[in-house]
Amino acid sequence: MHIKQQFKEGLITNNPVLVQLIGMCATMAITTSLFNGIGMGLSVLVILTCCNVVVSLIRKVIPNDIRLAIFVLVIAGFVTLVDMALKAWIPALSESLGVFIPLIVVNCIIIGRAEAFCQKNPVGPSFFDGIFQGLGYTLVLICMCVIRELLGKGTFGAGIFNTVNGIGTGEGIRIFPAEYGALVITLPIGGFITLGCLIALMQYALKKSEKKKEAKEKELAEKEAA
Amino acid sequence: MGPNTSIITIALSAILINNFIFSQFLGCCPFLGCSTKLDTAAGMGLAVIFVMGLASAICWVVNEYILIPLNLAFLQTIAYILVIAVLVQFVEMFLKKSVPSLYSALGIYLPLITTNCAVLGVVLLNTQYSFDFLQSVVYGITGGAGFMLAICLFASVREKVEFAEYPESFEGFPIALVSAGLVALAFMGFSGMKIG
């Protein structure tokens, strides 16, 4: 039952980007093609899970005063590993994400989860927390990518579908001709506005479900009173 | 950009054309977090200029005289984040002792600069563009100036947005993001500029 709750929290009710509002720089910067989004999301998922496990393993050993410095060191180590692995195995992804892979070090999601969750919880829950929070992050990235790619370039899944030579070179499935796309959505402005609208949508949905819950509780209370 | 880019080009590009926030998305968290009032925004901007300049200088030295001779270039990310964390700590201690007024004005924002991705970003970009010492320092300081320009402009926009009417769901962060997008639209005007 804990796992189920963690799953729901990571993906929806406590989503790192849409509800906790952290880790937004990369969310806006790299979401121009589905390939980038999935690559970035999975990299963060792997790093987050590894860091969560390590931090929760050493949580009783580290002195409280310098814990942040130690967290940053652990994170930087894993980020370097992933960075090197990507450079070796998927150079196309490493090139298109560029400086944003090493910048995962200062991504607030990872240090935030270490500070808020793994410091107080044993290895098992921390492991699942990493996976579900990472999945929640990936989900948002995918949403952003699909919206921005479709509106901006009229394609779906650039870099993944219709691959001609090597990973990451595919054109994607064309939904409508490129000249009808709004180029502005693929530019920085589009990143800010798309994310703003997504968060607004989330706030709307959360408020609505809360109201529903309240109404239900009221009804129950009234019934009991009657 | 590369090792042969002139200093004026680097400065103009960092402040206007490739502004750290509006075209590279570096440093968005403090940009959105500390921009509700103009004075805190200005303080944050000053602190970032200072740290970015210093970090560029020190990390260049570390990279050139420690990491490269020892063949440890793959440890760059770890080394840089350590340098930045220590640097911010020192700046904090120094300000607390010698300029207490500025220290209390910056408050919590000082330690937060460690996790500002603009700082780590500028250092990594310096290495990527293989800038020399002077170029790195100029890129660091002007990048910080670009950050300050953006955050101050945005803070004044946000003070006006407070009084505007918008859908309830957009309250808080979403409306800030959308208005940031519109400010970014203004900055797009510079992207057509080409300087030799």
PDB file of N, CA, C and O in Angstrom, chain B residues 3-70:
ATOM      1  N   PRO B   3      37.501  30.153 -28.892  1.00  0.00           N
ATOM      2  CA  PRO B   3      38.644  30.828 -28.289  1.00  0.00           C
ATOM      3  C   PRO B   3      38.994  32.155 -28.954  1.00  0.00           C
ATOM      4  O   PRO B   3      39.685  32.971 -28.355  1.00  0.00           O
ATOM      5  N   ASN B   4      38.507  32.383 -30.205  1.00  0.00           N
ATOM      6  CA  ASN B   4      38.910  33.614 -30.885  1.00  0.00           C
ATOM      7  C   ASN B   4      37.870  34.724 -30.793  1.00  0.00           C
ATOM      8  O   ASN B   4      38.047  35.779 -31.377  1.00  0.00           O
ATOM      9  N   THR B   5      36.781  34.484 -30.082  1.00  0.00           N
ATOM     10  CA  THR B   5      35.739  35.502 -30.014  1.00  0.00           C
ATOM     11  C   THR B   5      36.235  36.714 -29.231  1.00  0.00           C
ATOM     12  O   THR B   5      36.890  36.557 -28.203  1.00  0.00           O
ATOM     13  N   SER B   6      35.921  37.928 -29.754  1.00  0.00           N
ATOM     14  CA  SER B   6      36.407  39.121 -29.060  1.00  0.00           C
ATOM     15  C   SER B   6      35.589  39.360 -27.797  1.00  0.00           C
ATOM     16  O   SER B   6      34.467  38.878 -27.663  1.00  0.00           O
ATOM     17  N   ILE B   7      36.209  40.144 -26.888  1.00  0.00           N
ATOM     18  CA  ILE B   7      35.590  40.332 -25.574  1.00  0.00           C
ATOM     19  C   ILE B   7      34.269  41.073 -25.675  1.00  0.00           C
ATOM     20  O   ILE B   7      33.302  40.759 -24.984  1.00  0.00           O
ATOM     21  N   ILE B   8      34.216  42.060 -26.608  1.00  0.00           N
ATOM     22  CA  ILE B   8      32.976  42.834 -26.746  1.00  0.00           C
ATOM     23  C   ILE B   8      31.857  41.928 -27.231  1.00  0.00           C
ATOM     24  O   ILE B   8      30.718  41.992 -26.751  1.00  0.00           O
ATOM     25  N   THR B   9      32.170  41.040 -28.170  1.00  0.00           N
ATOM     26  CA  THR B   9      31.148  40.107 -28.659  1.00  0.00           C
ATOM     27  C   THR B   9      30.640  39.235 -27.525  1.00  0.00           C
ATOM     28  O   THR B   9      29.435  39.023 -27.374  1.00  0.00           O
ATOM     29  N   ILE B  10      31.580  38.730 -26.707  1.00  0.00           N
ATOM     30  CA  ILE B  10      31.183  37.874 -25.592  1.00  0.00           C
ATOM     31  C   ILE B  10      30.250  38.626 -24.659  1.00  0.00           C
ATOM     32  O   ILE B  10      29.193  38.129 -24.267  1.00  0.00           O
ATOM     33  N   ALA B  11      30.615  39.886 -24.354  1.00  0.00           N
ATOM     34  CA  ALA B  11      29.813  40.656 -23.399  1.00  0.00           C
ATOM     35  C   ALA B  11      28.422  40.908 -23.944  1.00  0.00           C
ATOM     36  O   ALA B  11      27.423  40.654 -23.267  1.00  0.00           O
ATOM     37  N   LEU B  12      28.350  41.401 -25.197  1.00  0.00           N
ATOM     38  CA  LEU B  12      27.038  41.704 -25.780  1.00  0.00           C
ATOM     39  C   LEU B  12      26.184  40.453 -25.858  1.00  0.00           C
ATOM     40  O   LEU B  12      24.991  40.465 -25.549  1.00  0.00           O
ATOM     41  N   SER B  13      26.817  39.374 -26.248  1.00  0.00           N
ATOM     42  CA  SER B  13      26.063  38.141 -26.404  1.00  0.00           C
ATOM     43  C   SER B  13      25.538  37.643 -25.064  1.00  0.00           C
ATOM     44  O   SER B  13      24.394  37.209 -24.964  1.00  0.00           O
ATOM     45  N   ALA B  14      26.375  37.752 -24.004  1.00  0.00           N
ATOM     46  CA  ALA B  14      25.932  37.246 -22.701  1.00  0.00           C
ATOM     47  C   ALA B  14      24.819  38.097 -22.123  1.00  0.00           C
ATOM     48  O   ALA B  14      23.922  37.595 -21.463  1.00  0.00           O
ATOM     49  N   ILE B  15      24.880  39.429 -22.361  1.00  0.00           N
ATOM     50  CA  ILE B  15      23.863  40.291 -21.753  1.00  0.00           C
ATOM     51  C   ILE B  15      22.557  40.256 -22.555  1.00  0.00           C
ATOM     52  O   ILE B  15      21.482  40.097 -21.992  1.00  0.00           O
ATOM     53  N   LEU B  16      22.666  40.404 -23.878  1.00  0.00           N
ATOM     54  CA  LEU B  16      21.440  40.573 -24.653  1.00  0.00           C
ATOM     55  C   LEU B  16      21.073  39.379 -25.526  1.00  0.00           C
ATOM     56  O   LEU B  16      19.996  38.810 -25.399  1.00  0.00           O
ATOM     57  N   ILE B  17      21.977  38.979 -26.412  1.00  0.00           N
ATOM     58  CA  ILE B  17      21.563  38.055 -27.471  1.00  0.00           C
ATOM     59  C   ILE B  17      21.317  36.658 -26.942  1.00  0.00           C
ATOM     60  O   ILE B  17      20.299  36.033 -27.217  1.00  0.00           O
ATOM     61  N   ASN B  18      22.277  36.133 -26.168  1.00  0.00           N
ATOM     62  CA  ASN B  18      22.079  34.813 -25.577  1.00  0.00           C
ATOM     63  C   ASN B  18      21.886  34.945 -24.086  1.00  0.00           C
ATOM     64  O   ASN B  18      22.563  34.306 -23.301  1.00  0.00           O
ATOM     65  N   ASN B  19      20.968  35.805 -23.699  1.00  0.00           N
ATOM     66  CA  ASN B  19      20.732  36.026 -22.271  1.00  0.00           C
ATOM     67  C   ASN B  19      20.572  34.695 -21.536  1.00  0.00           C
ATOM     68  O   ASN B  19      19.892  33.794 -22.010  1.00  0.00           O
ATOM     69  N   PHE B  20      21.230  34.604 -20.359  1.00  0.00           N
ATOM     70  CA  PHE B  20      21.250  33.312 -19.665  1.00  0.00           C
ATOM     71  C   PHE B  20      19.856  32.789 -19.362  1.00  0.00           C
ATOM     72  O   PHE B  20      19.618  31.590 -19.424  1.00  0.00           O
ATOM     73  N   ILE B  21      18.945  33.673 -19.004  1.00  0.00           N
ATOM     74  CA  ILE B  21      17.624  33.177 -18.644  1.00  0.00           C
ATOM     75  C   ILE B  21      16.746  33.004 -19.871  1.00  0.00           C
ATOM     76  O   ILE B  21      16.160  31.949 -20.091  1.00  0.00           O
ATOM     77  N   PHE B  22      16.682  34.045 -20.713  1.00  0.00           N
ATOM     78  CA  PHE B  22      15.662  34.023 -21.748  1.00  0.00           C
ATOM     79  C   PHE B  22      16.025  33.205 -22.968  1.00  0.00           C
ATOM     80  O   PHE B  22      15.161  32.833 -23.736  1.00  0.00           O
ATOM     81  N   SER B  23      17.309  32.922 -23.193  1.00  0.00           N
ATOM     82  CA  SER B  23      17.533  32.061 -24.337  1.00  0.00           C
ATOM     83  C   SER B  23      18.272  30.781 -23.988  1.00  0.00           C
ATOM     84  O   SER B  23      18.314  29.869 -24.782  1.00  0.00           O
ATOM     85  N   GLN B  24      18.856  30.700 -22.784  1.00  0.00           N
ATOM     86  CA  GLN B  24      19.531  29.448 -22.436  1.00  0.00           C
ATOM     87  C   GLN B  24      18.886  28.725 -21.261  1.00  0.00           C
ATOM     88  O   GLN B  24      19.318  27.646 -20.890  1.00  0.00           O
ATOM     89  N   PHE B  25      17.884  29.341 -20.653  1.00  0.00           N
ATOM     90  CA  PHE B  25      17.158  28.722 -19.535  1.00  0.00           C
ATOM     91  C   PHE B  25      18.059  28.359 -18.369  1.00  0.00           C
ATOM     92  O   PHE B  25      17.833  27.364 -17.707  1.00  0.00           O
ATOM     93  N   LEU B  26      19.119  29.117 -18.123  1.00  0.00           N
ATOM     94  CA  LEU B  26      19.963  28.800 -16.975  1.00  0.00           C
ATOM     95  C   LEU B  26      19.617  29.761 -15.843  1.00  0.00           C
ATOM     96  O   LEU B  26      19.566  30.966 -16.049  1.00  0.00           O
ATOM     97  N   GLY B  27      19.383  29.220 -14.656  1.00  0.00           N
ATOM     98  CA  GLY B  27      19.073  30.064 -13.508  1.00  0.00           C
ATOM     99  C   GLY B  27      17.618  30.431 -13.389  1.00  0.00           C
ATOM    100  O   GLY B  27      17.274  31.479 -12.862  1.00  0.00           O
ATOM    101  N   CYS B  28      16.741  29.553 -13.870  1.00  0.00           N
ATOM    102  CA  CYS B  28      15.307  29.872 -13.821  1.00  0.00           C
ATOM    103  C   CYS B  28      14.747  29.827 -12.410  1.00  0.00           C
ATOM    104  O   CYS B  28      13.852  30.604 -12.082  1.00  0.00           O
ATOM    105  N   CYS B  29      15.263  28.929 -11.559  1.00  0.00           N
ATOM    106  CA  CYS B  29      14.655  28.787 -10.224  1.00  0.00           C
ATOM    107  C   CYS B  29      14.772  30.079  -9.411  1.00  0.00           C
ATOM    108  O   CYS B  29      13.755  30.605  -8.966  1.00  0.00           O
ATOM    109  N   PRO B  30      15.998  30.644  -9.211  1.00  0.00           N
ATOM    110  CA  PRO B  30      16.053  31.901  -8.467  1.00  0.00           C
ATOM    111  C   PRO B  30      15.362  33.024  -9.230  1.00  0.00           C
ATOM    112  O   PRO B  30      14.813  33.937  -8.628  1.00  0.00           O
ATOM    113  N   PHE B  31      15.356  32.915 -10.553  1.00  0.00           N
ATOM    114  CA  PHE B  31      14.714  33.943 -11.369  1.00  0.00           C
ATOM    115  C   PHE B  31      13.226  34.018 -11.047  1.00  0.00           C
ATOM    116  O   PHE B  31      12.655  35.097 -10.915  1.00  0.00           O
ATOM    117  N   LEU B  32      12.594  32.861 -10.886  1.00  0.00           N
ATOM    118  CA  LEU B  32      11.167  32.859 -10.559  1.00  0.00           C
ATOM    119  C   LEU B  32      10.944  33.054  -9.065  1.00  0.00           C
ATOM    120  O   LEU B  32       9.966  33.646  -8.643  1.00  0.00           O
ATOM    121  N   GLY B  33      11.909  32.543  -8.244  1.00  0.00           N
ATOM    122  CA  GLY B  33      11.713  32.582  -6.799  1.00  0.00           C
ATOM    123  C   GLY B  33      11.953  33.954  -6.193  1.00  0.00           C
ATOM    124  O   GLY B  33      11.262  34.348  -5.269  1.00  0.00           O
ATOM    125  N   CYS B  34      12.947  34.688  -6.690  1.00  0.00           N
ATOM    126  CA  CYS B  34      13.335  35.944  -6.037  1.00  0.00           C
ATOM    127  C   CYS B  34      12.884  37.170  -6.806  1.00  0.00           C
ATOM    128  O   CYS B  34      13.492  38.224  -6.695  1.00  0.00           O
ATOM    129  N   SER B  35      11.861  37.043  -7.651  1.00  0.00           N
ATOM    130  CA  SER B  35      11.539  38.203  -8.480  1.00  0.00           C
ATOM    131  C   SER B  35      10.215  38.835  -8.098  1.00  0.00           C
ATOM    132  O   SER B  35       9.617  39.530  -8.888  1.00  0.00           O
ATOM    133  N   THR B  36       9.766  38.610  -6.855  1.00  0.00           N
ATOM    134  CA  THR B  36       8.486  39.222  -6.513  1.00  0.00           C
ATOM    135  C   THR B  36       8.654  40.694  -6.135  1.00  0.00           C
ATOM    136  O   THR B  36       7.716  41.454  -6.217  1.00  0.00           O
ATOM    137  N   LYS B  37       9.864  41.087  -5.711  1.00  0.00           N
ATOM    138  CA  LYS B  37      10.093  42.501  -5.370  1.00  0.00           C
ATOM    139  C   LYS B  37      11.353  42.975  -6.051  1.00  0.00           C
ATOM    140  O   LYS B  37      12.323  42.229  -6.153  1.00  0.00           O
ATOM    141  N   LEU B  38      11.338  44.264  -6.436  1.00  0.00           N
ATOM    142  CA  LEU B  38      12.466  44.780  -7.205  1.00  0.00           C
ATOM    143  C   LEU B  38      13.754  44.809  -6.382  1.00  0.00           C
ATOM    144  O   LEU B  38      14.821  44.486  -6.895  1.00  0.00           O
ATOM    145  N   ASP B  39      13.686  45.157  -5.094  1.00  0.00           N
ATOM    146  CA  ASP B  39      14.945  45.294  -4.329  1.00  0.00           C
ATOM    147  C   ASP B  39      15.609  43.942  -4.090  1.00  0.00           C
ATOM    148  O   ASP B  39      16.821  43.826  -4.224  1.00  0.00           O
ATOM    149  N   THR B  40      14.817  42.905  -3.749  1.00  0.00           N
ATOM    150  CA  THR B  40      15.452  41.598  -3.568  1.00  0.00           C
ATOM    151  C   THR B  40      16.014  41.116  -4.898  1.00  0.00           C
ATOM    152  O   THR B  40      17.078  40.506  -4.944  1.00  0.00           O
ATOM    153  N   ALA B  41      15.305  41.408  -5.984  1.00  0.00           N
ATOM    154  CA  ALA B  41      15.790  40.983  -7.294  1.00  0.00           C
ATOM    155  C   ALA B  41      17.138  41.609  -7.587  1.00  0.00           C
ATOM    156  O   ALA B  41      18.073  40.944  -8.039  1.00  0.00           O
ATOM    157  N   ALA B  42      17.265  42.920  -7.287  1.00  0.00           N
ATOM    158  CA  ALA B  42      18.528  43.601  -7.554  1.00  0.00           C
ATOM    159  C   ALA B  42      19.644  43.024  -6.689  1.00  0.00           C
ATOM    160  O   ALA B  42      20.763  42.795  -7.163  1.00  0.00           O
ATOM    161  N   GLY B  43      19.341  42.749  -5.404  1.00  0.00           N
ATOM    162  CA  GLY B  43      20.351  42.166  -4.518  1.00  0.00           C
ATOM    163  C   GLY B  43      20.822  40.822  -5.011  1.00  0.00           C
ATOM    164  O   GLY B  43      22.017  40.540  -5.071  1.00  0.00           O
ATOM    165  N   MET B  44      19.856  39.995  -5.397  1.00  0.00           N
ATOM    166  CA  MET B  44      20.187  38.671  -5.926  1.00  0.00           C
ATOM    167  C   MET B  44      21.052  38.802  -7.169  1.00  0.00           C
ATOM    168  O   MET B  44      22.039  38.100  -7.344  1.00  0.00           O
ATOM    169  N   GLY B  45      20.674  39.750  -8.051  1.00  0.00           N
ATOM    170  CA  GLY B  45      21.441  39.948  -9.289  1.00  0.00           C
ATOM    171  C   GLY B  45      22.882  40.297  -8.983  1.00  0.00           C
ATOM    172  O   GLY B  45      23.810  39.728  -9.557  1.00  0.00           O
ATOM    173  N   LEU B  46      23.088  41.233  -8.022  1.00  0.00           N
ATOM    174  CA  LEU B  46      24.458  41.639  -7.671  1.00  0.00           C
ATOM    175  C   LEU B  46      25.254  40.454  -7.157  1.00  0.00           C
ATOM    176  O   LEU B  46      26.402  40.230  -7.561  1.00  0.00           O
ATOM    177  N   ALA B  47      24.632  39.674  -6.257  1.00  0.00           N
ATOM    178  CA  ALA B  47      25.340  38.529  -5.696  1.00  0.00           C
ATOM    179  C   ALA B  47      25.726  37.543  -6.792  1.00  0.00           C
ATOM    180  O   ALA B  47      26.824  36.985  -6.796  1.00  0.00           O
ATOM    181  N   VAL B  48      24.812  37.337  -7.754  1.00  0.00           N
ATOM    182  CA  VAL B  48      25.103  36.385  -8.817  1.00  0.00           C
ATOM    183  C   VAL B  48      26.238  36.885  -9.707  1.00  0.00           C
ATOM    184  O   VAL B  48      27.127  36.118 -10.089  1.00  0.00           O
ATOM    185  N   ILE B  49      26.245  38.196 -10.024  1.00  0.00           N
ATOM    186  CA  ILE B  49      27.348  38.740 -10.830  1.00  0.00           C
ATOM    187  C   ILE B  49      28.671  38.440 -10.142  1.00  0.00           C
ATOM    188  O   ILE B  49      29.620  37.946 -10.758  1.00  0.00           O
ATOM    189  N   PHE B  50      28.716  38.724  -8.823  1.00  0.00           N
ATOM    190  CA  PHE B  50      29.935  38.551  -8.059  1.00  0.00           C
ATOM    191  C   PHE B  50      30.394  37.094  -8.070  1.00  0.00           C
ATOM    192  O   PHE B  50      31.537  36.777  -8.419  1.00  0.00           O
ATOM    193  N   VAL B  51      29.464  36.183  -7.748  1.00  0.00           N
ATOM    194  CA  VAL B  51      29.844  34.775  -7.664  1.00  0.00           C
ATOM    195  C   VAL B  51      30.201  34.216  -9.040  1.00  0.00           C
ATOM    196  O   VAL B  51      31.155  33.450  -9.188  1.00  0.00           O
ATOM    197  N   MET B  52      29.458  34.616 -10.062  1.00  0.00           N
ATOM    198  CA  MET B  52      29.750  34.080 -11.396  1.00  0.00           C
ATOM    199  C   MET B  52      31.122  34.525 -11.888  1.00  0.00           C
ATOM    200  O   MET B  52      31.868  33.742 -12.472  1.00  0.00           O
ATOM    201  N   GLY B  53      31.466  35.801 -11.633  1.00  0.00           N
ATOM    202  CA  GLY B  53      32.788  36.286 -12.034  1.00  0.00           C
ATOM    203  C   GLY B  53      33.891  35.528 -11.322  1.00  0.00           C
ATOM    204  O   GLY B  53      34.820  35.008 -11.952  1.00  0.00           O
ATOM    205  N   LEU B  54      33.767  35.432  -9.988  1.00  0.00           N
ATOM    206  CA  LEU B  54      34.797  34.745  -9.203  1.00  0.00           C
ATOM    207  C   LEU B  54      34.900  33.270  -9.585  1.00  0.00           C
ATOM    208  O   LEU B  54      35.998  32.729  -9.771  1.00  0.00           O
ATOM    209  N   ALA B  55      33.726  32.618  -9.727  1.00  0.00           N
ATOM    210  CA  ALA B  55      33.734  31.188 -10.042  1.00  0.00           C
ATOM    211  C   ALA B  55      34.389  30.947 -11.397  1.00  0.00           C
ATOM    212  O   ALA B  55      35.165  29.995 -11.558  1.00  0.00           O
ATOM    213  N   SER B  56      34.100  31.806 -12.388  1.00  0.00           N
ATOM    214  CA  SER B  56      34.729  31.639 -13.699  1.00  0.00           C
ATOM    215  C   SER B  56      36.234  31.693 -13.571  1.00  0.00           C
ATOM    216  O   SER B  56      36.954  30.874 -14.153  1.00  0.00           O
ATOM    217  N   ALA B  57      36.723  32.695 -12.804  1.00  0.00           N
ATOM    218  CA  ALA B  57      38.168  32.851 -12.669  1.00  0.00           C
ATOM    219  C   ALA B  57      38.786  31.632 -11.990  1.00  0.00           C
ATOM    220  O   ALA B  57      39.737  31.029 -12.502  1.00  0.00           O
ATOM    221  N   ILE B  58      38.233  31.241 -10.842  1.00  0.00           N
ATOM    222  CA  ILE B  58      38.854  30.155 -10.066  1.00  0.00           C
ATOM    223  C   ILE B  58      38.758  28.827 -10.820  1.00  0.00           C
ATOM    224  O   ILE B  58      39.723  28.068 -10.887  1.00  0.00           O
ATOM    225  N   CYS B  59      37.587  28.555 -11.398  1.00  0.00           N
ATOM    226  CA  CYS B  59      37.440  27.278 -12.093  1.00  0.00           C
ATOM    227  C   CYS B  59      38.349  27.202 -13.306  1.00  0.00           C
ATOM    228  O   CYS B  59      38.826  26.127 -13.660  1.00  0.00           O
ATOM    229  N   TRP B  60      38.591  28.344 -13.959  1.00  0.00           N
ATOM    230  CA  TRP B  60      39.518  28.321 -15.100  1.00  0.00           C
ATOM    231  C   TRP B  60      40.897  27.897 -14.622  1.00  0.00           C
ATOM    232  O   TRP B  60      41.539  27.046 -15.229  1.00  0.00           O
ATOM    233  N   VAL B  61      41.331  28.489 -13.503  1.00  0.00           N
ATOM    234  CA  VAL B  61      42.650  28.140 -12.956  1.00  0.00           C
ATOM    235  C   VAL B  61      42.685  26.659 -12.566  1.00  0.00           C
ATOM    236  O   VAL B  61      43.630  25.934 -12.890  1.00  0.00           O
ATOM    237  N   VAL B  62      41.640  26.205 -11.885  1.00  0.00           N
ATOM    238  CA  VAL B  62      41.596  24.798 -11.455  1.00  0.00           C
ATOM    239  C   VAL B  62      41.679  23.874 -12.656  1.00  0.00           C
ATOM    240  O   VAL B  62      42.439  22.899 -12.681  1.00  0.00           O
ATOM    241  N   ASN B  63      40.900  24.190 -13.703  1.00  0.00           N
ATOM    242  CA  ASN B  63      40.883  23.336 -14.879  1.00  0.00           C
ATOM    243  C   ASN B  63      42.243  23.321 -15.576  1.00  0.00           C
ATOM    244  O   ASN B  63      42.770  22.270 -15.922  1.00  0.00           O
ATOM    245  N   GLU B  64      42.820  24.534 -15.745  1.00  0.00           N
ATOM    246  CA  GLU B  64      44.034  24.660 -16.549  1.00  0.00           C
ATOM    247  C   GLU B  64      45.260  24.096 -15.811  1.00  0.00           C
ATOM    248  O   GLU B  64      46.098  23.450 -16.411  1.00  0.00           O
ATOM    249  N   TYR B  65      45.365  24.359 -14.506  1.00  0.00           N
ATOM    250  CA  TYR B  65      46.596  24.012 -13.797  1.00  0.00           C
ATOM    251  C   TYR B  65      46.489  22.764 -12.922  1.00  0.00           C
ATOM    252  O   TYR B  65      47.486  22.274 -12.426  1.00  0.00           O
ATOM    253  N   ILE B  66      45.277  22.267 -12.689  1.00  0.00           N
ATOM    254  CA  ILE B  66      45.172  21.041 -11.881  1.00  0.00           C
ATOM    255  C   ILE B  66      44.593  19.894 -12.698  1.00  0.00           C
ATOM    256  O   ILE B  66      45.205  18.840 -12.842  1.00  0.00           O
ATOM    257  N   LEU B  67      43.404  20.107 -13.278  1.00  0.00           N
ATOM    258  CA  LEU B  67      42.722  18.977 -13.916  1.00  0.00           C
ATOM    259  C   LEU B  67      43.412  18.536 -15.197  1.00  0.00           C
ATOM    260  O   LEU B  67      43.656  17.341 -15.396  1.00  0.00           O
ATOM    261  N   ILE B  68      43.759  19.476 -16.074  1.00  0.00           N
ATOM    262  CA  ILE B  68      44.341  19.078 -17.361  1.00  0.00           C
ATOM    263  C   ILE B  68      45.727  18.448 -17.204  1.00  0.00           C
ATOM    264  O   ILE B  68      45.977  17.379 -17.758  1.00  0.00           O
ATOM    265  N   PRO B  69      46.651  19.064 -16.415  1.00  0.00           N
ATOM    266  CA  PRO B  69      47.968  18.419 -16.252  1.00  0.00           C
ATOM    267  C   PRO B  69      47.874  17.019 -15.639  1.00  0.00           C
ATOM    268  O   PRO B  69      48.696  16.150 -15.949  1.00  0.00           O
ATOM    269  N   LEU B  70      46.884  16.783 -14.785  1.00  0.00           N
ATOM    270  CA  LEU B  70      46.773  15.467 -14.136  1.00  0.00           C
ATOM    271  C   LEU B  70      45.905  14.511 -14.940  1.00  0.00           C
ATOM    272  O   LEU B  70      45.603  13.403 -14.472  1.00  0.00           O
TER     273      LEU B  70
END
